[in-house]
Amino acid sequence: MSTASPAPLVMDAAAVQSILPEVDTLGAMRALFTELGKGQAVQPSQTLTLFPEDKGDFITYQGASTGANLFGAKLSPYLVQPGKPVITAWTVLMSMDTGQPLLLCDSGELTTERTAGTTALAVDHLAKPGAAKLAIIGSGKVAQAHLRHTAALRDWSDIHVFSPSLNENPELQQHWHALDTRVQCAQSAEAAARDADVIMLCTSSGTPVLNTTDLPPATLVTSISTNVANAHEVDPAFLSEADVYCDYRATTPASAGDMKLATEAGWSADSIRGDLAELQTTSCAAPSGDKPVFFRSIGLGLEDIFMARAVYDAAKNQS
Amino acid sequence: MSTASPAPLVMDAAAVQSILPEVDTLGAMRALFTELGKGQAVQPSQTLTLFPEDKGDFITYQGASTGANLFGAKLSPYLVQPGKPVITAWTVLMSMDTGQPLLLCDSGELTTERTAGTTALAVDHLAKPGAAKLAIIGSGKVAQAHLRHTAALRDWSDIHVFSPSLNENPELQQHWHALDTRVQCAQSAEAAARDADVIMLCTSSGTPVLNTTDLPPATLVTSISTNVANAHEVDPAFLSEADVYCDYRATTPASAGDMKLATEAGWSADSIRGDLAELQTTSCAAPSGDKPVFFRSIGLGLEDIFMARAVYDAAKNQS
């Protein structure tokens, strides 16, 4: 006879949204990459399953951590429907002690949070200690989350934001000001990035959104993933001019569009100076200071698992 | 704005157990293999993730069906612990319409049911219409489920059961009699199998449990999978003497221990006459009648998805 386990928590999008202010996203990412660096967490490859009859697909992101005593999976379908496709994401989190589920939660919002939290962790490691000028390219939810998670990491004197839609949308401009009074809207990506110490690219663009030629040494440029095939927010040639870091050396180079294109042009993933697991465990070199710095993330299933755990912990603390 | 979806059902082992009498396992397997045969269901490969620090592993079984408008995954961990390992299985079932979860259910019992239901579907297709004598090797839960799902498929005059432990366990013998009054306990596997039309191997043995030399033509032998590496309930040489069928041609030969060993000895998976998807859609040859017939299943993630769906349907009907 097994003792009965408590029923798993089920949290829909609204429940997750309401607990989010209590969730320590940056702390969750920090814990995850420390465990990954120590060999206490494992990141399997994601799997893509195409639905029959061109109905779409679903991607399964998995992860396991003996440090956190957890494993689980995020299922994220892309459902072809008349009109707009439906995209969702749900994570099931399971205990490594009991083999029972702890949480089933909507992860739409969490994916945005962990993407921004991962960039924030990179900024904390790779931006100059005295970095003061922040540029953000992109103005959507992902870009806003990037600001939320990096706002306290340095004493920013200037925060410049640019996106094509932001300039034509006074309401969105107000929203950004409300988020942080230091925010100023720029007229172009290059204007936003001028003299910046940190430039966060937070777009869903498949092609470069910033001219990276002649960026000053030690300037940090961060870049995220989108669904577009071979998406690259920077010119792949930039990788040969920068100190390159990524979220996870074992998986990023094969997925990141810029890295794939740069590899075709002669760049080698061997030149990656470090990843977040190595940065967290101080087992890679810091930026040289002689070149600009490029950080590229693709997102890991483990990030979804650790975000779900952070949500679970926050919900348990409240109840 | 998306409209709110109803919260998913969560069913633990007890809840699943109580609904099981209402669940049409054979019907679920029939529907699944029909869809697979028609190209309306897709079976991705299962993934195995080893936990760090030798703590065990978990296997993820996935499936998607446009016919049933569902997709999902079963997560089954093997947790190394002081004393006995903990093995569990939970399935999350999701709607292809909304991308929202419908059900999170304990699948320990369902795995037994779908394994037996798959064998039963094979018996229905591959046993002689006039088959009257049934033999069952093994006496545990999986063997009992095999009897439950095959009892009504033919007009069985004799049902002989053998396992080493059954002969020394009067209580277990009584349990089998209560299951079906036709059950007789045999003194050996060969005694149980003598003159049988259908012999179901339902053990967790890694090595042959029955001498298959000189079995009469048209005798059907069914065999299931266990965790043991290269497990084979029959001598791999039997595959060259029989009309061979399996649950799913695309995945079974690479996983089934007997098929892997037979392949090393010169047998070819090309000689498989058909699988359940082909049998359900009448797109393979029936047994020749000149040889014994061997059916081998390994279990598919799609079976877990369709079982979860059958449980969901039964629960919805009750509420």
XYZ file of C-alpha atoms in Angstrom, chain A residues 8 10 39-42 44 47 49-53 55 58 60 62 64 66 71-73 75 77 79 81 86 88 90 92 94-101 104, chain B residues 8 10 39-42 44 47 49-53 55 58 60 62 64 66 71-73 75 77 79 81 86 88 90 92 94-101 104:
78
model
C -1.624 18.196 -7.528
C -3.890 22.948 -11.083
C 25.813 18.159 -12.920
C 22.718 17.966 -10.692
C 20.307 18.866 -13.465
C 19.905 17.278 -16.878
C 17.180 16.327 -22.627
C 10.948 16.816 -29.216
C 5.717 16.079 -33.082
C 3.917 17.094 -36.272
C 0.164 16.556 -36.156
C -1.357 14.531 -38.990
C -3.249 16.325 -41.762
C -3.095 20.441 -38.140
C 3.520 20.255 -30.431
C 7.729 18.856 -25.538
C 11.673 18.281 -20.522
C 15.088 16.839 -14.416
C 18.202 15.936 -8.445
C 11.310 16.453 -13.130
C 8.654 17.278 -15.646
C 7.632 18.394 -19.082
C 3.790 20.640 -23.744
C 1.081 23.023 -29.173
C -2.780 24.459 -33.463
C -7.290 26.707 -36.967
C -3.827 28.706 -31.158
C -0.580 27.311 -25.585
C 1.233 23.717 -19.987
C 3.439 19.168 -15.435
C 6.572 15.844 -10.698
C 8.311 14.869 -7.479
C 11.430 12.732 -7.659
C 10.617 11.459 -4.155
C 7.132 10.093 -4.769
C 6.755 10.002 -8.555
C 3.493 11.924 -8.063
C 2.562 15.178 -9.836
C -0.120 21.290 -13.655
C -8.896 19.712 -16.213
C -7.368 15.202 -11.988
C -2.742 8.213 -40.940
C -4.884 10.190 -38.480
C -2.701 9.383 -35.493
C 1.023 9.851 -35.064
C 6.626 9.818 -31.900
C 12.351 9.502 -24.853
C 16.012 10.767 -19.571
C 18.554 9.516 -17.055
C 18.482 11.347 -13.741
C 21.811 12.759 -12.515
C 23.659 10.945 -9.722
C 18.817 8.462 -9.148
C 11.960 8.748 -16.626
C 8.061 10.048 -21.799
C 3.749 10.744 -26.469
C -1.311 12.734 -31.124
C -6.443 14.309 -35.297
C -2.525 14.834 -27.922
C -0.569 14.266 -24.772
C 2.196 12.546 -22.898
C 5.591 10.465 -17.828
C 9.710 7.582 -13.664
C 13.039 6.305 -8.905
C 15.331 4.820 -3.410
C 9.320 3.703 -6.943
C 4.758 5.567 -11.322
C 0.895 9.865 -15.066
C -1.660 14.524 -19.339
C -4.758 17.824 -24.098
C -7.349 19.098 -26.552
C -6.288 19.804 -30.116
C -9.148 22.319 -30.330
C -8.235 24.578 -27.437
C -4.690 23.584 -26.491
C -5.945 23.213 -22.904
C -5.496 20.120 -20.689
C -4.222 14.493 -15.618
